[in-house]
Amino acid sequence: MKHRISALFLGTALAFAAGGALAQDKNVKIGVLTDNSGLYSDLGGAGSTLAAQMAIEDSGLAAKGWKIDLISADHQNKPDIGTTVARQWIDVEKVDIFVDVLNSGVALAVNNLVKEKNAIMINTGAATSDLTNAQCSPNTIHWVYDTYMLANSTGQALVKAGGDTWYFLTADYAFGHALERDTAAVVVKSGGKVIGTVRHPLNSSDFSSFLLQAQASKAKIVGMANAGGDTTNTIKQAAEFGIVSGGQKLAGLLLFINDVHSLGLKVAQGLNFTETFYWDLNDGTRAFSKRFSERMKNKAMPSMVQAGVYSGLIHYFKTIDAMGGNPHDGVKVVAKMKEAPTDDPLFGKGTIRADGRKLHPAYLFEVKKPSESKGPWDYYKLVGTTPADQAFRPLSESACPLVKK
Amino acid sequence: MQALYAQLLVGLINGSFYALLSLGLAVIFGMLNIINFAHGALYMMGAFCAYFLLNIAGIGYWPALIIAPIVVGIFGMILERTMLQWLSGLDHLYGLLLTFGIALIVQGVFQNYFGSSGLPYAIPDELKGGMNLGFMFLPIYRGWVVVFSLVVCIATWFLIEKTRLGANLRAATENPTLVRAFGINVPRMITLTYGLGVGLAALAGVLSAPINQVRPLMGADLIIVVFAVVVIGGMGSIMGSIITGFALGVIEGLTKYFYPEASNTVVFVLMVLVLLVKPAGLTGRAA
């Protein structure tokens, strides 16, 4: 009997100790799921992992007794590989939070899994606005940009400037479809017309056939609903076929600083497009970008995807620090992240909406002429700013079940 | 109808790249019995070589058309001497695996240093601009690519099929012992042939640099299609690969016009159909 009682006491004491340890759990595992080898690897890839590493260092959590692990993997732009890695990360590696996850096809697949397993995804790389619309999830925050915002900003600006007839060159997968759909809606709403569209396979190297079709359509604007290497090759070959000199205008619906760097200003000059981050915006962005570039191969400046990884993780770290420990409960942490306003040197002050949409301003840029650029990576001129509350899809138009109407 | 002509012409232009690349593959397979999976990587090296020549040494496009194939060709010959020659007489699979490994390493190294987005290479001033053909705007550079590729293809075919050197080479692949008995240095001949095939790949790389971005994965994207071309044409058949290269470019161009979504797969559908009817390829020797 005596033994039984002491065993009971011991058991209860152990249970309390374990419970206490749970509340005080200061372990975090971050997974950077990205394209490390394909056509988007310059936008995310190793740069996203570096940004995550810098966020861990800058968070100061290690000094407070936190243990933060970081792993990264290549999803090769294939949704099946992405979900296999993600499943293993959650089940075996005990990953708490996914960042980057560029490529809309991969992001939508991982989005479902993260919800099912109650992990967290801060998506900074994928563009599809479905992540916070029909497929929104209490476990996902869409951080940097989306197709609705790109369409709204660039699309509207170009229609207003007289580009009222459009022809789309669209990457034939979830991202391209979403970008084309959202931009077409804005074009029509602004009084323009979509004359035609051609869908090309992802990672095409030759766009001449598609460009000839766009040229024959006589549309004023050739909208490129593609990204990365597909966009740079389109722009380069459009110049060759005299699309722009023939009077049509190219619209880069999604362009990154790495694309402009790779094209060179001679070819890219004059292009208009939208980003939510540029290294040379203010002192905060410059300071971070300088530190980033020094540690990066080729001394590249951060893309908005990579900047988003840093910014998203900083807010996540602040949240779990305020919670006193990591509850490993995705829904709970994301809800807390939505409650607090965001503030970091890269994206400034912002908020996260009920549908998981992070809000911050969107900037319309124009690529400088070679004569205007003062040096490497000095590429953009700011043309206009859309305030945070107008840049993204209004909640009144949202189909997200998390939004109370 | 006019749009159709334009697509046919664009198809022909792409076909010229396929023809040049598959020609090199066919030469290497026909003469060395090696399925050269490193071909795409060597094509990429040709483009990078042109880029380096311009940006480091200030050597422009025209000299690069000669220098880059020679430099990459020498690299190919070193590969042959140090690695590939040990595989002669073994199953094709060994050569395929080795060259595939080489391709991955070369691409990996380039990607590590130069990223994925690629580097710019401008069209030479002499070939800038275009002309209006009535049914399309033809960039002069693209016209040049077709003409130049055709000349190179025919010259290579002539070299192998119609000259004494070519005859020796073909004899050496049929019966190396006998040819050696005539006092011909067969291993050196094989090394030079591999160098020639690799040089052709590098030449295609230089030609493509002004059209595409100079990217580490530019060869990886193309190599599978080019292999399909070689298989359809008949493994090792020089003329087969030239004709199939151009023909597939045109068929792919038409698919891009009528059903763009299938443009990446049409080549493989054709490959399956051809192999069902003629397992050795259109002009291939029966196994």
XYZ file of C-alpha atoms in Angstrom:
692
model
C 0.000 0.000 0.000
C 2.747 2.358 1.042
C 4.532 1.593 -2.170
C 1.398 2.255 -4.150
C 0.907 5.666 -2.585
C 4.468 6.738 -3.182
C 4.198 5.459 -6.756
C 1.044 7.533 -7.174
C 2.795 10.622 -5.777
C 5.786 10.034 -7.965
C 3.601 9.577 -11.021
C 1.631 12.741 -10.296
C 4.816 14.704 -9.709
C 6.258 13.472 -13.001
C 3.069 14.340 -14.830
C 3.189 17.890 -13.446
C 6.844 18.199 -14.348
C 6.081 17.075 -17.885
C 3.137 19.489 -18.085
C 5.327 22.306 -16.844
C 7.982 21.437 -19.375
C 5.346 21.529 -22.137
C 4.328 25.064 -21.251
C 7.982 26.027 -21.116
C 8.885 24.178 -24.316
C 11.379 26.399 -26.052
C 12.126 24.267 -29.070
C 11.290 25.386 -32.594
C 11.980 23.740 -35.915
C 11.761 25.752 -39.106
C 11.557 24.204 -42.567
C 12.496 26.202 -45.641
C 10.719 24.369 -48.468
C 11.823 25.938 -51.718
C 13.205 25.557 -55.208
C 16.932 25.003 -54.733
C 17.801 23.947 -58.247
C 15.209 25.059 -60.773
C 14.021 28.192 -62.518
C 12.913 29.929 -59.307
C 15.985 29.123 -57.207
C 17.401 32.662 -57.409
C 14.189 34.157 -55.999
C 14.013 31.780 -53.049
C 16.459 28.894 -52.750
C 19.620 29.415 -50.731
C 18.705 33.087 -50.221
C 15.545 32.093 -48.347
C 17.534 29.802 -46.087
C 19.987 32.628 -45.415
C 17.106 35.009 -44.629
C 15.695 32.459 -42.165
C 19.113 32.089 -40.572
C 19.395 35.861 -40.189
C 15.933 36.033 -38.633
C 16.941 33.403 -36.085
C 20.108 35.341 -35.235
C 18.334 38.708 -35.048
C 15.440 37.391 -32.947
C 17.694 37.108 -29.899
C 15.737 34.045 -28.769
C 18.846 31.897 -28.348
C 19.975 34.154 -25.503
C 16.603 33.561 -23.839
C 17.124 29.824 -23.809
C 15.313 28.933 -27.045
C 16.633 26.195 -29.294
C 15.827 26.917 -32.920
C 16.614 24.409 -35.657
C 16.529 25.137 -39.349
C 16.239 22.674 -42.212
C 15.754 23.220 -45.895
C 14.805 21.088 -48.891
C 14.261 21.316 -52.619
C 10.725 20.592 -53.834
C 11.850 20.790 -57.472
C 8.637 22.655 -58.295
C 6.688 19.416 -58.040
C 3.654 19.314 -55.728
C 4.075 15.579 -55.068
C 7.694 15.991 -53.960
C 6.723 19.048 -51.905
C 4.024 17.189 -49.986
C 6.203 14.130 -49.457
C 8.943 16.270 -47.917
C 6.411 18.275 -45.900
C 4.777 15.121 -44.542
C 8.112 13.710 -43.486
C 9.124 17.011 -41.938
C 5.989 17.169 -39.819
C 5.824 13.493 -38.854
C 9.489 12.664 -38.383
C 11.409 15.937 -38.091
C 8.690 17.642 -36.035
C 8.839 20.836 -38.096
C 6.633 23.573 -36.606
C 6.650 26.115 -39.361
C 7.131 26.163 -43.127
C 8.470 29.237 -44.864
C 9.028 30.242 -48.507
C 7.101 27.379 -50.249
C 7.247 29.146 -53.595
C 5.452 27.746 -56.636
C 1.681 27.963 -56.333
C 1.129 24.324 -57.212
C 3.366 23.187 -54.368
C 1.978 25.811 -51.984
C -1.646 24.738 -52.455
C -0.721 21.088 -51.894
C 1.340 21.843 -48.772
C -1.408 24.186 -47.545
C -3.787 21.231 -47.190
C -1.239 19.108 -45.392
C -0.243 21.858 -42.961
C -3.901 22.306 -42.064
C -4.453 18.585 -41.619
C -1.413 18.273 -39.343
C -1.948 21.583 -37.518
C 1.454 23.018 -38.443
C 2.103 26.549 -39.740
C 2.914 27.909 -43.170
C 4.120 31.447 -43.709
C 4.020 31.545 -47.457
C 6.315 34.136 -48.941
C 6.951 32.670 -52.366
C 3.742 31.490 -53.986
C 1.557 33.971 -55.796
C -1.879 32.377 -56.035
C -4.472 34.464 -54.208
C -6.445 31.268 -53.530
C -4.280 30.744 -50.421
C -6.284 33.430 -48.651
C -9.481 33.111 -50.647
C -11.317 29.857 -51.370
C -8.506 27.731 -49.927
C -7.688 29.855 -46.885
C -6.666 28.047 -43.737
C -6.315 28.891 -40.036
C -2.742 27.556 -40.288
C -1.520 29.661 -43.197
C -0.394 33.254 -43.536
C 0.276 34.619 -47.001
C 2.997 37.154 -46.425
C 4.462 39.015 -49.374
C 2.291 39.348 -52.466
C -0.445 37.585 -54.386
C -1.990 37.493 -57.830
C -4.911 39.731 -56.849
C -2.550 42.450 -55.624
C -0.286 42.199 -58.691
C -3.299 42.377 -60.998
C -4.810 45.221 -59.065
C -1.667 47.319 -59.034
C 0.036 46.692 -62.374
C -3.112 45.813 -64.324
C -5.055 48.852 -63.244
C -2.140 51.220 -63.794
C -1.608 49.990 -67.337
C -5.287 50.126 -68.313
C -5.459 53.671 -66.941
C -2.432 54.564 -69.050
C -4.347 53.544 -72.185
C -3.543 49.835 -72.409
C -7.134 48.687 -72.802
C -6.665 45.547 -74.934
C -4.728 42.607 -73.520
C -3.254 39.332 -74.696
C -1.966 36.930 -72.046
C 1.047 34.653 -72.146
C 0.323 32.333 -69.262
C 2.375 29.652 -67.510
C 0.162 26.570 -67.633
C -0.225 25.751 -63.929
C -1.969 27.018 -60.797
C 0.046 30.237 -60.551
C -0.292 31.323 -64.169
C -4.008 30.558 -64.224
C -4.586 32.549 -61.028
C -2.559 35.525 -62.229
C -4.298 35.544 -65.605
C -7.736 35.206 -64.007
C -7.154 38.000 -61.476
C -5.569 40.351 -64.007
C -8.266 39.721 -66.620
C -10.887 40.592 -64.010
C -9.155 43.887 -63.235
C -8.719 44.695 -66.931
C -12.409 44.121 -67.637
C -13.454 46.008 -64.512
C -11.320 48.967 -65.526
C -12.973 49.118 -68.941
C -10.442 47.084 -70.931
C -10.820 43.904 -72.952
C -8.962 40.594 -73.085
C -8.458 39.610 -76.727
C -6.815 36.273 -76.246
C -4.528 34.090 -74.251
C -1.939 31.382 -74.876
C -0.844 28.924 -72.219
C 2.692 27.644 -72.348
C 4.220 24.771 -70.339
C 6.252 25.746 -67.255
C 9.955 26.145 -67.935
C 9.787 26.686 -71.688
C 12.894 28.044 -73.335
C 11.441 29.235 -76.609
C 8.628 31.740 -76.658
C 8.792 32.831 -80.262
C 5.643 30.951 -81.332
C 3.657 32.387 -78.443
C 5.004 35.875 -79.035
C 4.049 35.713 -82.704
C 0.500 34.871 -81.669
C 0.488 37.797 -79.261
C 1.847 40.032 -81.986
C -0.800 38.903 -84.468
C -3.537 39.685 -81.935
C -2.634 43.399 -82.126
C -3.446 43.772 -78.427
C -1.943 46.900 -76.891
C -0.620 45.001 -73.872
C 1.053 41.609 -73.832
C 0.601 40.463 -70.228
C 3.159 37.939 -69.008
C 1.437 35.725 -66.467
C 4.594 33.741 -65.810
C 7.682 34.107 -63.638
C 11.410 33.527 -63.241
C 13.270 32.140 -66.227
C 10.055 32.010 -68.260
C 9.593 35.759 -67.894
C 13.194 36.690 -68.641
C 13.206 34.594 -71.809
C 9.855 36.080 -72.854
C 11.160 39.623 -72.411
C 14.379 38.917 -74.240
C 12.669 37.246 -77.178
C 9.919 39.867 -77.309
C 12.637 42.451 -77.925
C 14.034 40.279 -80.690
C 10.681 39.942 -82.464
C 10.078 43.663 -82.270
C 7.021 43.435 -80.021
C 7.777 46.648 -78.157
C 9.225 48.531 -81.115
C 6.077 47.519 -83.029
C 3.946 49.497 -80.599
C 2.785 46.803 -78.175
C 3.682 47.083 -74.510
C 4.967 44.234 -72.366
C 3.454 43.953 -68.904
C 5.549 42.072 -66.365
C 2.858 40.974 -63.953
C 5.371 39.292 -61.675
C 8.982 40.297 -61.913
C 11.711 40.013 -59.318
C 14.899 41.959 -58.893
C 16.891 38.851 -59.799
C 15.124 38.763 -63.167
C 16.030 42.377 -63.865
C 19.607 41.683 -62.789
C 19.789 38.716 -65.106
C 18.287 40.542 -68.088
C 20.448 43.613 -67.689
C 19.037 47.144 -67.819
C 19.529 47.428 -71.559
C 16.799 44.865 -72.173
C 14.681 45.427 -69.049
C 14.528 49.242 -69.052
C 11.081 50.805 -68.958
C 9.248 47.717 -67.685
C 6.535 48.418 -65.113
C 5.675 45.948 -62.390
C 4.755 45.620 -58.744
C 6.737 44.480 -55.719
C 6.220 44.861 -51.991
C 9.917 45.040 -51.154
C 12.921 46.685 -52.758
C 16.314 46.822 -51.092
C 16.744 50.556 -51.718
C 13.403 51.748 -50.308
C 14.576 53.166 -46.979
C 17.299 52.923 -44.325
C 15.786 49.778 -42.813
C 15.654 47.872 -46.100
C 19.120 49.059 -47.077
C 20.704 47.985 -43.789
C 19.187 44.495 -43.956
C 19.949 44.067 -47.655
C 23.568 45.066 -47.183
C 24.037 42.452 -44.463
C 22.202 39.887 -46.589
C 24.172 40.620 -49.729
C 27.502 40.316 -47.911
C 26.640 36.773 -46.896
C 25.095 35.806 -50.228
C 26.869 34.158 -53.108
C 27.310 36.588 -56.005
C 26.528 39.379 -53.525
C 22.909 39.321 -54.687
C 20.378 41.633 -53.059
C 17.359 39.956 -51.456
C 14.235 39.309 -53.502
C 10.865 40.107 -51.952
C 10.387 36.375 -51.335
C 13.570 36.191 -49.281
C 12.790 39.427 -47.458
C 9.388 37.935 -46.605
C 10.991 34.872 -45.026
C 12.909 37.153 -42.662
C 9.961 39.391 -41.894
C 7.511 36.516 -41.360
C 9.831 34.648 -39.034
C 10.589 37.765 -36.968
C 6.860 38.153 -36.290
C 6.532 34.436 -35.523
C 9.412 34.596 -33.050
C 7.922 37.635 -31.327
C 4.619 35.798 -30.984
C 5.936 32.573 -29.484
C 8.250 34.537 -27.211
C 5.246 36.468 -25.915
C 3.396 33.175 -25.447
C 6.232 32.019 -23.173
C 6.872 28.813 -25.065
C 6.065 26.932 -28.220
C 2.732 25.100 -27.879
C 3.340 23.300 -31.232
C -0.259 24.131 -32.045
C -0.476 25.790 -35.472
C -3.977 27.202 -35.186
C -3.272 28.699 -31.772
C 0.000 30.371 -32.803
C -1.405 31.723 -36.075
C -4.380 33.175 -34.204
C -1.953 34.964 -31.852
C 0.085 36.179 -34.833
C -3.073 37.694 -36.313
C -3.890 39.512 -33.066
C -0.635 41.480 -32.869
C 0.341 44.156 -35.416
C 3.491 43.389 -37.414
C 6.475 45.689 -37.477
C 9.883 45.095 -39.007
C 12.445 47.154 -40.922
C 11.714 45.410 -44.210
C 7.968 45.803 -44.719
C 7.249 48.443 -42.050
C 4.109 48.354 -39.946
C 1.381 45.971 -41.006
C -1.369 43.620 -39.934
C -2.534 40.094 -40.619
C -6.180 39.712 -41.576
C -8.587 36.978 -40.538
C -8.172 35.241 -43.902
C -4.411 34.986 -43.339
C -3.518 37.861 -45.667
C -0.608 39.990 -44.408
C -1.176 43.617 -45.341
C 1.471 46.136 -46.332
C 1.836 48.681 -49.138
C 2.487 47.641 -52.751
C 4.893 49.595 -54.919
C 4.682 50.126 -58.653
C 8.221 50.321 -60.040
C 9.745 51.146 -63.381
C 13.106 49.712 -64.416
C 15.727 52.443 -64.808
C 17.572 53.203 -68.020
C 21.243 52.116 -67.969
C 22.215 55.805 -67.767
C 20.094 56.336 -64.649
C 21.561 53.451 -62.684
C 24.364 54.361 -60.312
C 25.730 50.880 -59.846
C 25.039 47.193 -59.394
C 21.492 46.421 -58.226
C 20.389 50.075 -58.587
C 17.501 49.164 -60.855
C 14.117 50.585 -59.815
C 12.326 53.919 -59.891
C 9.283 54.180 -57.648
C 6.273 55.153 -59.748
C 3.422 54.774 -57.283
C 2.413 53.311 -53.940
C -0.844 51.559 -53.116
C -1.614 51.788 -49.388
C -1.872 48.546 -47.441
C -5.641 48.701 -47.039
C -6.203 49.074 -50.794
C -3.499 46.816 -52.190
C -5.080 43.454 -51.512
C -8.478 41.813 -52.094
C -11.044 43.432 -49.789
C -12.592 41.089 -47.217
C -16.021 41.901 -48.652
C -15.018 40.050 -51.852
C -13.420 37.149 -50.018
C -14.696 33.608 -50.323
C -12.633 32.533 -47.303
C -14.732 30.600 -44.756
C -12.691 32.140 -41.906
C -14.099 35.573 -42.668
C -17.281 36.292 -40.740
C -19.842 38.088 -42.863
C -2.939 31.292 -92.960
C -0.232 33.906 -92.568
C 0.131 33.007 -88.909
C 0.654 29.412 -89.967
C 3.569 30.338 -92.232
C 5.093 32.257 -89.346
C 4.805 29.243 -87.069
C 6.366 27.000 -89.704
C 9.331 29.315 -89.987
C 9.753 29.611 -86.227
C 9.571 25.824 -86.024
C 12.320 25.545 -88.595
C 14.479 27.882 -86.507
C 14.053 25.740 -83.398
C 14.560 22.677 -85.534
C 17.992 23.942 -86.484
C 19.040 23.816 -82.814
C 17.634 20.325 -82.470
C 19.429 19.271 -85.645
C 22.803 20.644 -84.536
C 22.554 19.059 -81.110
C 21.226 15.724 -82.283
C 23.853 15.656 -85.017
C 26.592 15.767 -82.372
C 24.834 13.044 -80.412
C 24.442 10.887 -83.487
C 28.114 11.304 -84.393
C 29.179 10.281 -80.900
C 26.792 7.353 -80.724
C 27.470 6.185 -84.261
C 31.229 6.264 -83.906
C 31.860 5.661 -80.202
C 28.735 3.789 -79.140
C 28.348 6.188 -76.228
C 24.958 7.625 -75.317
C 26.287 11.045 -74.428
C 23.996 12.409 -71.744
C 26.503 15.188 -71.027
C 25.594 16.766 -74.357
C 23.206 19.298 -72.820
C 25.790 20.355 -70.256
C 28.406 20.776 -72.983
C 25.943 22.858 -75.009
C 25.495 25.053 -71.931
C 29.281 25.294 -71.558
C 29.483 26.567 -75.130
C 27.087 29.398 -74.273
C 28.965 30.220 -71.058
C 32.252 30.122 -72.932
C 30.915 32.783 -75.325
C 29.802 34.824 -72.319
C 33.208 34.598 -70.638
C 35.031 35.410 -73.853
C 32.970 38.579 -74.211
C 32.996 39.734 -70.609
C 36.472 38.726 -69.533
C 38.548 38.892 -72.682
C 36.403 41.271 -74.751
C 36.188 38.708 -77.551
C 32.912 39.086 -79.430
C 30.420 36.758 -81.055
C 32.198 35.951 -84.323
C 35.492 34.710 -82.865
C 33.464 32.936 -80.157
C 31.794 30.827 -82.860
C 35.203 29.267 -83.471
C 36.926 29.550 -80.087
C 34.128 28.227 -77.866
C 33.649 24.932 -79.768
C 37.421 24.384 -79.719
C 37.724 25.103 -75.980
C 34.741 22.938 -75.055
C 35.818 20.325 -77.609
C 39.197 20.066 -75.839
C 37.375 19.693 -72.530
C 35.370 16.888 -74.171
C 38.536 15.192 -75.389
C 39.984 15.309 -71.875
C 36.773 13.703 -70.610
C 37.075 11.007 -73.243
C 40.716 10.293 -72.469
C 40.358 10.277 -68.705
C 36.980 8.590 -68.255
C 34.996 7.486 -71.270
C 37.693 5.418 -72.975
C 37.677 2.967 -70.082
C 34.095 2.115 -70.910
C 34.671 1.009 -74.482
C 33.389 -2.494 -74.996
C 31.050 -2.298 -72.027
C 27.290 -2.040 -72.174
C 25.798 1.325 -73.363
C 24.307 1.773 -69.947
C 27.696 2.506 -68.343
C 28.422 5.340 -70.752
C 24.961 6.724 -70.228
C 25.282 6.706 -66.461
C 28.773 8.185 -66.480
C 27.867 11.008 -68.865
C 24.656 11.660 -66.931
C 26.728 12.015 -63.778
C 29.138 14.338 -65.533
C 26.197 16.458 -66.726
C 24.822 16.756 -63.186
C 28.196 17.763 -61.781
C 28.888 20.341 -64.485
C 25.406 21.853 -64.180
C 25.620 21.853 -60.407
C 28.937 23.697 -60.432
C 27.659 26.324 -62.868
C 24.436 26.772 -60.928
C 26.331 27.176 -57.706
C 28.356 30.026 -59.157
C 25.884 31.688 -61.494
C 22.423 30.993 -60.042
C 19.426 29.968 -62.122
C 18.268 33.193 -63.762
C 21.057 33.349 -66.259
C 23.287 35.992 -67.746
C 22.656 38.366 -70.618
C 24.360 37.999 -74.005
C 23.430 40.489 -76.689
C 22.822 39.800 -80.379
C 25.857 40.974 -82.387
C 25.316 44.393 -83.965
C 25.617 43.067 -87.517
C 22.652 40.756 -86.993
C 20.377 43.069 -85.033
C 16.936 44.038 -86.240
C 14.658 42.135 -88.521
C 12.739 42.189 -91.749
C 9.086 42.161 -92.497
C 8.283 39.125 -94.572
C 4.654 40.103 -94.958
C 3.408 37.240 -92.834
C 5.804 37.809 -89.962
C 8.623 39.882 -88.545
C 11.729 37.749 -88.915
C 14.621 38.672 -86.640
C 17.738 38.601 -88.803
C 19.602 36.675 -86.128
C 17.134 33.794 -86.302
C 17.451 33.625 -90.078
C 21.200 33.459 -89.670
C 20.885 30.587 -87.208
C 18.926 28.470 -89.691
C 21.317 29.084 -92.580
C 24.445 28.577 -90.487
C 23.105 25.393 -88.869
C 22.182 23.922 -92.242
C 25.678 24.577 -93.561
C 27.312 23.004 -90.501
C 24.995 19.978 -90.621
C 25.660 19.318 -94.292
C 29.416 19.814 -93.860
C 29.480 17.311 -91.006
C 27.455 14.808 -92.985
C 29.831 15.261 -95.920
C 32.871 14.801 -93.683
C 31.645 11.525 -92.273
C 29.909 9.995 -95.259
C 31.946 11.209 -98.214
C 35.573 11.750 -97.201
C 38.436 9.349 -96.657
C 38.703 10.426 -93.030
C 35.056 9.589 -92.536
C 35.481 6.244 -94.251
C 38.362 5.390 -91.917
C 36.297 6.423 -88.969
C 33.331 4.290 -89.980
C 35.626 1.375 -90.626
C 37.251 1.860 -87.217
C 33.915 1.566 -85.479
C 32.999 -1.565 -87.432
C 36.289 -3.381 -86.917
C 38.884 -1.539 -84.824
C 41.424 -4.369 -84.871
C 41.514 -4.538 -88.639
C 41.773 -0.764 -89.038
C 44.596 -0.667 -86.509
C 46.388 -3.253 -88.605
C 46.430 -0.695 -91.417
C 48.476 1.590 -89.189
C 45.668 3.941 -88.165
C 45.660 5.218 -84.589
C 42.120 4.259 -83.613
C 42.037 5.600 -80.032
C 43.203 9.016 -81.214
C 40.552 8.968 -83.915
C 37.872 8.203 -81.367
C 39.040 11.009 -79.091
C 38.947 13.462 -81.977
C 35.467 12.300 -82.954
C 34.190 12.846 -79.436
C 35.791 16.294 -79.561
C 33.969 16.973 -82.819
C 30.582 15.938 -81.396
C 31.159 18.035 -78.298
C 32.283 20.961 -80.451
C 28.997 20.792 -82.335
C 27.114 20.991 -79.040
C 29.177 23.994 -77.955
C 28.575 25.652 -81.320
C 24.820 25.306 -80.791
C 25.348 26.840 -77.351
C 27.071 29.901 -78.812
C 24.296 30.261 -81.402
C 21.643 30.093 -78.709
C 23.305 32.507 -76.250
C 21.877 35.687 -77.834
C 18.349 34.200 -78.028
C 18.062 32.575 -74.621
C 19.530 33.701 -71.361
C 22.873 31.986 -70.718
C 21.605 29.656 -67.967
C 23.155 26.618 -66.234
C 20.022 24.565 -66.930
C 19.591 25.545 -70.583
C 20.992 22.200 -71.709
C 19.055 20.146 -69.182
C 15.810 21.590 -70.528
C 16.687 20.642 -74.072
C 18.529 17.353 -73.796
C 15.503 15.081 -73.428
C 13.920 16.517 -76.562
C 17.159 16.115 -78.440
C 17.404 12.502 -77.346
C 13.902 11.937 -78.648
C 15.039 13.423 -81.961
C 17.976 11.024 -82.146
C 15.792 8.045 -81.251
C 13.158 8.961 -83.821
C 15.790 9.579 -86.476
C 17.503 6.293 -85.711
C 20.345 6.067 -83.210
C 23.617 6.916 -84.890
C 22.145 7.940 -88.232
C 23.659 11.284 -89.245
C 21.174 12.247 -91.928
C 18.288 10.869 -89.860
C 19.072 13.149 -86.971
C 19.441 16.230 -89.186
C 16.133 15.683 -90.972
C 14.285 14.690 -87.799
C 15.711 17.697 -85.962
C 14.253 20.135 -88.449
C 11.004 18.187 -88.836
C 10.372 18.010 -85.107
C 11.034 21.725 -84.745
C 8.290 22.352 -87.277
C 5.865 19.881 -85.679
C 6.495 21.404 -82.272
C 5.944 24.881 -83.700
C 2.597 23.814 -85.158
C 1.580 22.311 -81.831
C 2.427 25.597 -80.137
C -0.013 27.212 -82.513
C -2.887 24.745 -82.422
C -2.609 23.320 -78.904
C 0.163 25.079 -76.947
C -0.367 23.093 -73.753
C 0.929 19.963 -75.482
C 4.001 21.551 -77.027
C 6.368 19.979 -74.498
C 4.989 16.488 -74.945
C 4.252 16.208 -78.667
C 7.820 15.085 -79.391
C 7.469 12.123 -77.052
C 4.098 11.132 -78.443
C 5.721 11.053 -81.860
C 8.619 9.043 -80.492
C 6.265 6.402 -79.162
C 4.375 6.234 -82.446
C 7.560 5.919 -84.510
C 9.058 3.274 -82.235
C 5.866 1.223 -82.428
C 6.066 1.144 -86.204
C 9.841 1.214 -86.732
C 11.714 0.193 -83.579
C 15.091 1.199 -85.059
C 13.898 4.725 -85.829
C 13.078 6.277 -89.184
C 16.477 5.795 -90.805
C 18.195 3.628 -88.214
C 20.037 0.405 -88.772
C 18.165 -2.611 -87.478
C 19.696 -3.868 -84.268
